[in-house]
């Protein structure tokens, strides 16, 4: 009794240069944005994130203190929030947004300075809303921070 070797599979045809080429990367669709938008500012104790979306909620552009090269304790400063808001505002202006409503969320240092940064980037601010979530005696609060 001898073991039979399984048949060897035939080698594939040599690859042509066109077959090994990577497919072209699809270009990002730039939808025509409306001239009005909503700027969501999330100001935490560690960072400030500014997101600009159209009225339907689709994100046009975003920026954060970390994205504009702040790190550590400088990321939580009011100046970092201003620079992040200016960065997001300029990108939104390039996309065609001219007027924004501002939704502020969170207790961080960059709340008001982010609004000033959006204004200085050339955006017209129509409404400023504070949408900070307030607990109604839900889950237990974290222990107090000792500084």
XYZ file of N, CA and C in Angstrom:
441
model
N 0.824 -1.180 0.000
C 0.000 0.000 0.000
C 0.871 1.247 0.000
N 0.802 1.927 -1.063
C 1.566 3.163 -1.149
C 0.606 4.337 -1.147
N 1.015 5.382 -0.475
C 0.179 6.589 -0.419
C 0.352 7.356 -1.719
N -0.745 7.784 -2.249
C -0.678 8.548 -3.481
C -0.583 10.036 -3.151
N 0.269 10.695 -3.878
C 0.423 12.134 -3.696
C -0.760 12.841 -4.343
N -1.347 13.855 -3.677
C -2.426 14.597 -4.324
C -1.879 15.356 -5.537
N -2.722 15.541 -6.514
C -2.299 16.219 -7.730
C -1.896 17.649 -7.404
N -0.804 18.059 -8.018
C -0.354 19.434 -7.799
C -1.238 20.375 -8.586
N -1.580 21.487 -7.951
C -2.405 22.486 -8.622
C -1.555 23.243 -9.621
N -2.153 23.579 -10.732
C -1.426 24.294 -11.764
C -1.177 25.728 -11.294
N -0.012 26.219 -11.629
C 0.346 27.595 -11.248
C -0.495 28.572 -12.051
N -0.845 29.666 -11.416
C -1.649 30.681 -12.092
C -0.814 31.348 -13.169
N -1.471 31.905 -14.130
C -0.785 32.603 -15.218
C -0.020 33.787 -14.644
N 1.113 34.119 -15.240
C 1.886 35.241 -14.697
C 1.058 36.522 -14.688
N 1.190 37.250 -13.589
C 0.379 38.460 -13.405
C 0.881 39.565 -14.322
N -0.042 40.241 -14.941
C 0.319 41.370 -15.796
C 0.441 42.611 -14.927
N 1.161 43.590 -15.383
C 1.301 44.811 -14.567
C -0.038 45.467 -14.259
N -0.997 45.362 -15.151
C -2.298 45.977 -14.911
C -3.053 45.261 -13.808
N -2.827 43.944 -13.679
C -3.542 43.168 -12.669
C -2.995 43.437 -11.267
N -1.718 43.760 -11.154
C -1.135 43.993 -9.832
C -1.325 45.423 -9.361
N -1.747 46.315 -10.250
C -1.932 47.719 -9.891
C -3.122 47.878 -8.952
N -2.952 48.702 -7.926
C -4.039 48.938 -6.968
C -5.133 49.759 -7.634
N -6.388 49.529 -7.252
C -7.460 50.331 -7.845
C -7.345 51.780 -7.397
N -7.734 52.679 -8.258
C -7.646 54.101 -7.952
C -8.571 54.439 -6.790
N -8.081 55.275 -5.894
C -8.866 55.648 -4.727
C -10.020 56.547 -5.160
N -11.205 56.220 -4.688
C -12.381 56.999 -5.059
C -12.288 58.391 -4.453
N -12.641 59.398 -5.225
C -12.605 60.760 -4.712
C -13.757 60.977 -3.751
N -13.478 61.759 -2.734
C -14.502 62.056 -1.736
C -15.578 62.927 -2.368
N -16.824 62.557 -2.163
C -17.922 63.326 -2.729
C -18.065 64.632 -1.960
N -18.067 65.716 -2.679
C -18.275 67.005 -2.023
C -19.683 67.469 -2.367
N -20.596 67.157 -1.491
C -21.988 67.513 -1.713
C -22.136 69.024 -1.609
N -23.049 69.602 -2.365
C -23.260 71.045 -2.234
C -23.905 71.347 -0.881
N -23.149 71.993 -0.016
C -23.647 72.264 1.333
C -24.465 73.541 1.331
N -25.445 73.572 2.216
C -26.267 74.767 2.325
C -25.466 75.860 3.036
N -25.812 77.104 2.853
C -25.045 78.179 3.484
C -25.233 78.255 4.994
N -26.176 77.488 5.537
C -26.340 77.482 6.996
C -25.918 76.133 7.544
N -25.492 76.120 8.792
C -25.037 74.890 9.414
C -25.202 74.954 10.913
N -24.767 73.889 11.576
C -24.817 73.804 13.033
C -23.411 73.482 13.527
N -22.896 74.285 14.438
C -21.585 74.051 15.032
C -21.791 73.432 16.411
N -21.343 72.200 16.575
C -21.449 71.500 17.856
C -20.102 71.645 18.567
N -20.113 72.264 19.744
C -18.894 72.460 20.528
C -18.994 71.604 21.774
N -18.117 70.602 21.882
C -18.084 69.765 23.072
C -16.836 70.134 23.860
N -17.037 70.831 24.984
C -15.926 71.319 25.793
C -15.813 70.485 27.059
N -14.855 69.581 27.088
C -14.640 68.759 28.274
C -13.481 69.361 29.069
N -13.143 68.729 30.180
C -12.034 69.225 30.988
C -10.692 68.914 30.332
N -10.659 67.975 29.388
C -9.401 67.568 28.772
C -9.225 68.015 27.330
N -10.301 68.378 26.633
C -10.206 68.681 25.220
C -11.418 69.510 24.801
N -11.365 70.105 23.632
C -12.512 70.799 23.047
C -12.654 70.319 21.613
N -13.826 69.803 21.249
C -14.073 69.281 19.916
C -15.137 70.145 19.257
N -14.846 70.648 18.057
C -15.773 71.488 17.309
C -16.145 70.742 16.031
N -17.436 70.467 15.859
C -17.924 69.773 14.674
C -18.942 70.673 13.986
N -18.779 70.877 12.691
C -19.724 71.690 11.930
C -20.461 70.775 10.964
N -21.795 70.791 11.068
C -22.620 69.926 10.227
C -23.657 70.766 9.501
N -24.291 70.150 8.496
C -25.388 70.838 7.826
C -26.640 70.687 8.694
N -27.738 71.355 8.380
C -28.923 71.278 9.250
C -29.481 69.866 9.414
N -29.196 68.976 8.456
C -29.670 67.595 8.566
C -28.807 66.763 9.497
N -27.617 67.258 9.858
C -26.752 66.537 10.780
C -25.569 65.859 10.125
N -25.395 65.973 8.807
C -24.241 65.372 8.134
C -23.018 66.250 8.375
N -21.926 65.636 8.833
C -20.740 66.386 9.222
C -20.051 66.972 7.990
N -19.768 68.262 8.047
C -19.034 68.941 6.986
C -17.551 68.936 7.332
N -17.229 69.372 8.527
C -15.845 69.392 8.970
C -15.793 69.341 10.500
N -14.636 69.004 11.033
C -14.482 68.961 12.486
C -13.048 69.332 12.816
N -12.839 69.693 14.055
C -11.499 69.973 14.542
C -11.504 69.835 16.060
N -10.341 69.621 16.611
C -10.230 69.542 18.071
C -8.909 70.156 18.484
N -8.766 70.378 19.768
C -7.516 70.954 20.275
C -6.361 70.002 20.015
N -6.612 68.714 20.059
C -5.565 67.739 19.764
C -5.190 67.727 18.299
N -6.155 67.970 17.426
C -5.898 67.952 15.984
C -5.018 69.127 15.554
N -5.120 70.249 16.259
C -4.312 71.424 15.909
C -3.029 71.480 16.745
N -2.510 70.313 17.090
C -1.195 70.119 17.713
C -1.026 70.693 19.113
N -2.086 70.648 19.923
C -1.928 70.922 21.342
C -1.912 69.581 22.058
N -1.129 69.487 23.119
C -1.094 68.229 23.848
C -0.973 68.503 25.337
N -1.352 67.519 26.113
C -1.250 67.636 27.563
C -2.216 68.646 28.127
N -1.763 69.414 29.101
C -2.645 70.369 29.764
C -2.971 71.559 28.861
N -2.165 71.804 27.819
C -2.449 72.912 26.900
C -3.685 72.613 26.058
N -4.011 71.321 25.907
C -5.170 70.933 25.106
C -6.475 71.377 25.750
N -6.480 71.526 27.052
C -7.709 71.884 27.763
C -7.840 73.386 27.968
N -6.988 74.178 27.312
C -7.018 75.623 27.532
C -8.028 76.296 26.617
N -8.360 77.531 26.966
C -9.288 78.310 26.163
C -8.661 78.699 24.826
N -7.361 78.942 24.821
C -6.689 79.308 23.572
C -6.725 78.158 22.567
N -6.533 76.932 23.054
C -6.583 75.768 22.168
C -7.978 75.614 21.566
N -9.003 75.923 22.335
C -10.373 75.859 21.827
C -10.600 76.908 20.747
N -10.022 78.100 20.920
C -10.141 79.149 19.918
C -9.491 78.727 18.604
N -8.299 78.159 18.687
C -7.575 77.741 17.479
C -8.328 76.605 16.779
N -8.867 75.661 17.560
C -9.626 74.552 16.974
C -10.889 75.062 16.281
N -11.576 76.024 16.892
C -12.786 76.576 16.296
C -12.461 77.353 15.024
N -11.349 78.072 15.006
C -10.947 78.795 13.802
C -10.611 77.831 12.678
N -9.960 76.718 13.020
C -9.611 75.700 12.026
C -10.867 75.097 11.396
N -11.834 74.743 12.229
C -13.086 74.176 11.723
C -13.873 75.216 10.940
N -13.864 76.458 11.405
C -14.599 77.529 10.737
C -14.062 77.828 9.345
N -12.729 77.839 9.194
C -12.147 78.103 7.876
C -12.490 76.995 6.893
N -12.453 75.738 7.362
C -12.790 74.616 6.484
C -14.262 74.656 6.087
N -15.124 75.084 7.016
C -16.557 75.186 6.710
C -16.819 76.316 5.731
N -16.108 77.424 5.882
C -16.254 78.538 4.944
C -15.847 78.103 3.541
N -14.795 77.291 3.445
C -14.359 76.792 2.142
C -15.403 75.864 1.529
N -16.182 75.177 2.384
C -17.226 74.269 1.891
C -18.517 75.001 1.562
N -18.584 76.289 1.859
C -19.756 77.075 1.474
C -20.681 77.460 2.606
N -20.312 77.165 3.841
C -21.159 77.530 4.984
C -20.879 78.987 5.349
N -21.928 79.765 5.574
C -21.763 81.175 5.924
C -22.348 81.513 7.292
N -23.363 80.764 7.723
C -24.063 81.075 8.977
C -24.209 79.793 9.782
N -23.972 79.857 11.082
C -24.074 78.667 11.931
C -24.886 78.964 13.189
N -25.535 77.909 13.678
C -26.105 77.905 15.023
C -25.111 77.142 15.880
N -24.883 77.580 17.092
C -23.883 76.953 17.945
C -24.568 76.174 19.057
N -24.237 74.897 19.188
C -24.693 74.047 20.290
C -23.516 73.811 21.215
N -23.562 74.381 22.421
C -22.496 74.179 23.398
C -22.846 73.004 24.290
N -21.859 72.160 24.557
C -22.093 71.023 25.447
C -20.850 70.814 26.292
N -21.024 70.678 27.583
C -19.911 70.367 28.469
C -19.461 71.539 29.323
N -18.690 71.244 30.392
C -18.293 72.258 31.368
C -16.896 72.827 31.157
N -16.249 72.555 30.024
C -14.834 72.883 29.851
C -14.527 74.357 29.717
N -13.226 74.659 29.673
C -12.754 76.038 29.627
C -12.958 76.664 28.253
N -13.173 75.848 27.227
C -13.220 76.386 25.880
C -14.586 76.724 25.343
N -15.577 76.849 26.203
C -16.948 77.098 25.725
C -17.074 78.437 25.001
N -16.821 79.529 25.699
C -17.017 80.851 25.119
C -15.945 81.167 24.084
N -14.727 80.726 24.334
C -13.648 81.046 23.401
C -13.818 80.309 22.074
N -14.472 79.156 22.073
C -14.745 78.465 20.809
C -15.745 79.261 19.978
N -16.721 79.875 20.635
C -17.698 80.712 19.925
C -16.986 81.916 19.321
N -16.061 82.524 20.083
C -15.297 83.657 19.553
C -14.420 83.232 18.379
N -13.885 82.024 18.447
C -13.057 81.513 17.350
C -13.861 81.289 16.087
N -15.089 80.796 16.236
C -15.960 80.614 15.070
C -16.289 81.967 14.445
N -16.521 82.955 15.294
C -16.864 84.289 14.818
C -15.682 84.926 14.090
N -14.484 84.733 14.626
C -13.306 85.358 14.014
C -12.914 84.685 12.702
N -13.399 83.455 12.474
C -13.091 82.787 11.205
C -13.989 83.274 10.080
N -14.973 84.125 10.395
C -15.817 84.714 9.368
C -17.220 84.162 9.307
N -17.557 83.241 10.189
C -18.915 82.679 10.202
C -19.864 83.607 10.951
N -21.081 83.710 10.451
C -22.125 84.501 11.119
C -22.825 83.581 12.109
N -22.910 83.967 13.371
C -23.552 83.134 14.393
C -24.963 83.648 14.624
N -25.952 82.762 14.431
C -27.345 83.184 14.568
C -27.917 82.831 15.938
N -27.629 81.643 16.444
C -28.186 81.184 17.725
C -27.083 80.508 18.520
N -27.078 80.733 19.834
C -26.182 79.992 20.727
C -27.050 79.229 21.711
N -26.975 77.907 21.658
C -27.773 77.035 22.523
C -26.859 76.268 23.460
N -27.270 76.120 24.720
C -26.514 75.285 25.659
C -27.251 73.969 25.796
N -26.655 72.889 25.296
C -27.298 71.575 25.349
C -26.556 70.638 26.304
N -25.950 71.217 27.344
C -25.225 70.402 28.318
C -26.192 69.462 29.023
N -25.907 68.160 29.026
C -26.813 67.239 29.704
C -26.790 67.452 31.211
N -27.969 67.485 31.811
C -28.091 67.690 33.257
C -28.701 66.430 33.861
N -28.020 65.809 34.831
C -28.584 64.595 35.423
C -29.780 64.929 36.323
N -30.808 64.130 36.245
C -31.983 64.299 37.103
C -32.015 63.151 38.109
N -30.983 63.129 38.946
C -30.800 62.078 39.955
C -30.876 60.691 39.340
N -30.111 60.506 38.268
C -30.023 59.207 37.619
C -29.006 58.345 38.339
N -27.929 57.984 37.647
C -26.917 57.136 38.273
C -26.057 57.964 39.224
N -25.352 57.265 40.087
C -24.572 57.923 41.121
C -23.412 58.720 40.498
N -23.200 59.935 41.009
C -22.157 60.805 40.497
C -20.786 60.265 40.894
N -19.773 60.642 40.127
C -18.403 60.241 40.441
C -17.961 60.922 41.733
N -16.945 60.342 42.381
C -16.476 60.982 43.602
C -15.808 62.319 43.269
N -15.816 63.236 44.221
C -15.306 64.579 43.970
C -13.819 64.540 43.673
N -13.412 65.443 42.799
C -12.014 65.523 42.400
C -11.245 66.311 43.446
N -10.118 65.763 43.891
C -9.268 66.453 44.867
C -8.082 67.062 44.135
N -7.944 68.370 44.264
C -6.843 69.035 43.563
C -5.858 69.590 44.566
